[in-house]
mmCIF file of C-alpha atoms in Angstrom:
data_model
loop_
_atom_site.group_PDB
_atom_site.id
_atom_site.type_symbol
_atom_site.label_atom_id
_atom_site.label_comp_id
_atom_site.label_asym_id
_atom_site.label_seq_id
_atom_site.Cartn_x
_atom_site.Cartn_y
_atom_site.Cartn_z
ATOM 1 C CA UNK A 1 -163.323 19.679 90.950
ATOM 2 C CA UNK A 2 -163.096 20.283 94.945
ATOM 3 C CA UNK A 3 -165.412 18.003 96.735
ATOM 4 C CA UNK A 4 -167.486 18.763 100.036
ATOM 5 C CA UNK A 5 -164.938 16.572 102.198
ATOM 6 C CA UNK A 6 -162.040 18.587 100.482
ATOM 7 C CA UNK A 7 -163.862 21.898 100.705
ATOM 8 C CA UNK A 8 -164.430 21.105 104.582
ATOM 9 C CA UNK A 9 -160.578 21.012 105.393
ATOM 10 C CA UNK A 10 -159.761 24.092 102.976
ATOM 11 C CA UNK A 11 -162.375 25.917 104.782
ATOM 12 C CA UNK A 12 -160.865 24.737 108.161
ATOM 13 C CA UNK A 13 -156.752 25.672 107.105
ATOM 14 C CA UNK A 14 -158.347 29.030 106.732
ATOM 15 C CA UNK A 15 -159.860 29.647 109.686
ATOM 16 C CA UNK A 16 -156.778 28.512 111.063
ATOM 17 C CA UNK A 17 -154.693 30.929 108.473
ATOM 18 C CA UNK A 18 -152.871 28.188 107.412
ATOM 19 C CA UNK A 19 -151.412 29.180 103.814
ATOM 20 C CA UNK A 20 -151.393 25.933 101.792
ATOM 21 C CA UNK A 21 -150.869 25.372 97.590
ATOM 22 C CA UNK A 22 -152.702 22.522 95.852
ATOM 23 C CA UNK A 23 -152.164 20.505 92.970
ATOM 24 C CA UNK A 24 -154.453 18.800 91.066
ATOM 25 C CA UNK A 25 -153.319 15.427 89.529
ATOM 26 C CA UNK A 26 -155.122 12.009 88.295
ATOM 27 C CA UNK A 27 -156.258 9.602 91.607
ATOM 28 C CA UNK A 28 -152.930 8.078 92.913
ATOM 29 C CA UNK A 29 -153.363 5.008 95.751
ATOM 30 C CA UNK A 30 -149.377 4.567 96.618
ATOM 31 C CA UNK A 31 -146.360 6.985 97.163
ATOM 32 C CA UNK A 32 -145.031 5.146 93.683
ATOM 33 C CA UNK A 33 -148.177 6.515 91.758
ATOM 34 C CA UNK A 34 -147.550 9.765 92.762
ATOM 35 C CA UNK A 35 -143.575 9.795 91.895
ATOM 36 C CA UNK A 36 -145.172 9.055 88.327
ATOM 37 C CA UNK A 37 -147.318 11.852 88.151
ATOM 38 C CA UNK A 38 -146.057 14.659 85.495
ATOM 39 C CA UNK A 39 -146.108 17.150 88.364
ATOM 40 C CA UNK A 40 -143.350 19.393 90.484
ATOM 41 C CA UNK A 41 -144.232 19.061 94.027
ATOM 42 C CA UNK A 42 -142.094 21.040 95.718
ATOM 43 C CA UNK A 43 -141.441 20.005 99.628
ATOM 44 C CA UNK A 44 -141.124 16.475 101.302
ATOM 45 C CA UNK A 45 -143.912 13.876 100.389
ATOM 46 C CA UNK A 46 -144.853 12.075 102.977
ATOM 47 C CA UNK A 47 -146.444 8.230 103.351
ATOM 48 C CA UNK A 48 -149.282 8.474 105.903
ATOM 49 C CA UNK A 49 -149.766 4.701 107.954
ATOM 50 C CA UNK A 50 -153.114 4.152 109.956
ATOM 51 C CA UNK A 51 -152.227 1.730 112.110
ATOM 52 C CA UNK A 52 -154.031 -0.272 115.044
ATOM 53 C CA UNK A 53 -152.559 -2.646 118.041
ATOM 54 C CA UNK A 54 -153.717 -6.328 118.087
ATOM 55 C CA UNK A 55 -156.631 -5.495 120.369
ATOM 56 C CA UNK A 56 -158.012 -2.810 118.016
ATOM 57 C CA UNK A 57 -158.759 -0.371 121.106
ATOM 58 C CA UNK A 58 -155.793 2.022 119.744
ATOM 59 C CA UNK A 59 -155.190 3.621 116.824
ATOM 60 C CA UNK A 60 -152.510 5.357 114.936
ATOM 61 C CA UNK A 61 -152.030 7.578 112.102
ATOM 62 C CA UNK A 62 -147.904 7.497 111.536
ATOM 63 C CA UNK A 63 -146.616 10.069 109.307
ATOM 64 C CA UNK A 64 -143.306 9.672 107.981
ATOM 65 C CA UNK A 65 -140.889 10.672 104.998
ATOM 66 C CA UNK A 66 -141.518 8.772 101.788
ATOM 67 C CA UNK A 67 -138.747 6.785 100.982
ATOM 68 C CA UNK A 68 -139.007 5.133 104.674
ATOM 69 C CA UNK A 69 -140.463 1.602 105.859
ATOM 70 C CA UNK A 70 -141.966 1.427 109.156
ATOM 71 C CA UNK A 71 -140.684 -1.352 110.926
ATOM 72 C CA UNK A 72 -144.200 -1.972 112.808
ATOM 73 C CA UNK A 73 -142.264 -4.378 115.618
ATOM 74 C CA UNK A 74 -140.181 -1.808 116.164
ATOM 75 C CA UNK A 75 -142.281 0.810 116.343
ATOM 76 C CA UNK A 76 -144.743 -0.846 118.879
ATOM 77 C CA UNK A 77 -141.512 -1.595 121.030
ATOM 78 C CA UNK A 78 -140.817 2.221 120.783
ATOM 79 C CA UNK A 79 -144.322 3.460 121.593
ATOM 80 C CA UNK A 80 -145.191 0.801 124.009
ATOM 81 C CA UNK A 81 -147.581 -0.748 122.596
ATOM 82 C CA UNK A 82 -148.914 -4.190 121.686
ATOM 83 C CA UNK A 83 -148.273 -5.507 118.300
ATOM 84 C CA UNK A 84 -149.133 -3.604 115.393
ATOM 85 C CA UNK A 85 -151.025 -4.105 112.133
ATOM 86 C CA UNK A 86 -152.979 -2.147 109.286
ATOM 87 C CA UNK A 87 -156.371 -1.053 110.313
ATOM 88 C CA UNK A 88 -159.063 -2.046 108.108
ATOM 89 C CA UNK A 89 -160.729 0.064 105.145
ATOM 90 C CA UNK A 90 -163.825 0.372 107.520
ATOM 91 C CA UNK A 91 -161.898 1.498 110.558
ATOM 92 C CA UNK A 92 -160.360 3.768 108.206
ATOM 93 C CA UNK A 93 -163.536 5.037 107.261
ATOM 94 C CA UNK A 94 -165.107 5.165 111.126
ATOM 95 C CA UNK A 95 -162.168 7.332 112.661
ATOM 96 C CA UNK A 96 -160.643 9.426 109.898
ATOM 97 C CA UNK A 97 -163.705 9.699 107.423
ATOM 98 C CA UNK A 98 -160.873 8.409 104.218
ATOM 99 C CA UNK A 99 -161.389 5.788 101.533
ATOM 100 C CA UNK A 100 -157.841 3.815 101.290
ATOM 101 C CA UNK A 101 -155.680 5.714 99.194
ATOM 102 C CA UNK A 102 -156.355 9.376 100.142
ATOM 103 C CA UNK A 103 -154.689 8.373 104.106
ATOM 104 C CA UNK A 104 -153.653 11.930 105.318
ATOM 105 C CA UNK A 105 -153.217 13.998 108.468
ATOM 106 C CA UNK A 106 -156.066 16.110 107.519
ATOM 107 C CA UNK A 107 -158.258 12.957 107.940
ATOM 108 C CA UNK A 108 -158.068 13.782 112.051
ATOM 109 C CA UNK A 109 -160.751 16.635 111.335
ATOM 110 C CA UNK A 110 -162.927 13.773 111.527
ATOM 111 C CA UNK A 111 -161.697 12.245 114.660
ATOM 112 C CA UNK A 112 -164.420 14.293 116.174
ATOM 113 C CA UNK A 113 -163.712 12.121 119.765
ATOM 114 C CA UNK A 114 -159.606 12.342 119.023
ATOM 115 C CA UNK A 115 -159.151 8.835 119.748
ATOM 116 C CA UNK A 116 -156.042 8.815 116.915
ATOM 117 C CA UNK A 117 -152.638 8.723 118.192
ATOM 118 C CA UNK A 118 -150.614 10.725 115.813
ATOM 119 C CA UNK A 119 -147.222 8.956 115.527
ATOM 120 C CA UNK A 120 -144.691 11.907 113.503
ATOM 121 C CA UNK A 121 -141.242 10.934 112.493
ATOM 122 C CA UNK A 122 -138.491 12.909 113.647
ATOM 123 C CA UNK A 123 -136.638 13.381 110.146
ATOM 124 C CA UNK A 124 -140.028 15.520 109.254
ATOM 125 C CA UNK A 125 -139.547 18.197 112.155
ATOM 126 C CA UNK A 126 -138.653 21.461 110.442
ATOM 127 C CA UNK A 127 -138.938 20.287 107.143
ATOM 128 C CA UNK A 128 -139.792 23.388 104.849
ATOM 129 C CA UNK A 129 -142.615 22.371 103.357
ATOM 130 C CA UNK A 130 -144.843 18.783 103.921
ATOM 131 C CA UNK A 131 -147.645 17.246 101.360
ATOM 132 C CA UNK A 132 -150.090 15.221 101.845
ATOM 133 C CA UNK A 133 -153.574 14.495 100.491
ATOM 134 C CA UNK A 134 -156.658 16.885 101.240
ATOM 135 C CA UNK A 135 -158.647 13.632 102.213
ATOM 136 C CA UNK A 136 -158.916 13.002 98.710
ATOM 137 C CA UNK A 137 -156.348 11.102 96.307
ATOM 138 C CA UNK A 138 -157.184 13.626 93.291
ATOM 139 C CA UNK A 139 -155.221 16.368 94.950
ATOM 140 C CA UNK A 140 -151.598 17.204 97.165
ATOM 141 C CA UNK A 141 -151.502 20.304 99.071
ATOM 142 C CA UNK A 142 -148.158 21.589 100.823
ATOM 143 C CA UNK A 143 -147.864 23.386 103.959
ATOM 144 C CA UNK A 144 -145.421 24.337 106.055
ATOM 145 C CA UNK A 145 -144.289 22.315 109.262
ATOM 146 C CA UNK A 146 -144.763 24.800 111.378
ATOM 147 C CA UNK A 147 -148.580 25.084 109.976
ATOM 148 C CA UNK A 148 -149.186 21.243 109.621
ATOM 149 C CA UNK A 149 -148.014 21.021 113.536
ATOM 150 C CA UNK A 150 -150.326 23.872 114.022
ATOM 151 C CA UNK A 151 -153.475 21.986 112.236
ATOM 152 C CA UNK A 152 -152.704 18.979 114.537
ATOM 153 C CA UNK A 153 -152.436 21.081 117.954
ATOM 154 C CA UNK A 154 -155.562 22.440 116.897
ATOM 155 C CA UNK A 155 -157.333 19.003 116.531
ATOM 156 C CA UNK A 156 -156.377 18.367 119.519
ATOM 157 C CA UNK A 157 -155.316 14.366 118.748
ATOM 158 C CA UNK A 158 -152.471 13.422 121.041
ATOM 159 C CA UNK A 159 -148.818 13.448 119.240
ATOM 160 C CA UNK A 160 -145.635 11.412 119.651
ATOM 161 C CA UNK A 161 -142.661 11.692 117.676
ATOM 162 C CA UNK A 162 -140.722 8.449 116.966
ATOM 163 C CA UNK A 163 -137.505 7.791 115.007
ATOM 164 C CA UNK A 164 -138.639 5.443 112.091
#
């Protein structure tokens, strides 16, 4: 079953012609749940970080491929920023509209003041296809890079691209 939060997005990738497939699957909370589902996602999953630096003025939504760790010390070196940590469920919640879980680009249609710095890892530049969550954790949709890049020009949240 689509919800209205999941609806809202579809609705938006279309007005935006963005050609997308979903898959449905049973709620999954970590990039391990989802390598257990009994499903063939084609394309590069992706682990989606929402970050914030220790004065909790700045936040960050780093996308990056699966199998990598973010090395958050590193990271804020590379960005210049103060130290980094996890934002909280209800930051999550106030920026991105997302329940932990569901994290996902998508979540910046939300961001209705674009105060999200999207942080994209290099390795994911070109990539054929990219999936992520449809802000809910029931669901993956893949898209192309050149359409997810698209969907985040069109938010209009700034974007760096960092080598994680």
């Amino acid at each position: 079953m689509i919800t209205e939060i999941e609806q809202r997005l579809y609705n938006t990738l279309d007005l935006l012609e963005i050609e997308y497939i979903r898959y449905e699957h049973k709620a999954v909370y970590t990039i391990e749940e989802a390598n257990q589902l009994d499903i063939n996602i084609p394309g590069q999953q992706c682990k989606n970080l929402f970050l914030r630096n220790r004065k909790g003025d700045t936040h960050y939504l780093v996308i990056l491929h699966e199998e990598k760790q973010a090395d958050l010390k590193l990271l804020s070196h590379q960005i210049g920023s103060t130290s980094l940590s996890f934002a909280s469920e209800e930051r999550l919640f106030k920026y991105l509209g997302l329940k932990p879980g569901s994290v996902t680009p998508f979540g910046l249609i939300n961001d209705s003041n674009k105060e999200v710095i999207v942080l994209i890892d290099k390795e994911l530049v070109g990539a054929e296809k990219l999936n992520f969550h449809p802000n809910v954790n029931t669901a993956t949709i893949s898209v192309s890079y050149k359409d997810f890049e698209k969907f985040i020009e069109w938010n209009g949240n700034k974007i760096n691209y960092v080598n994680i």
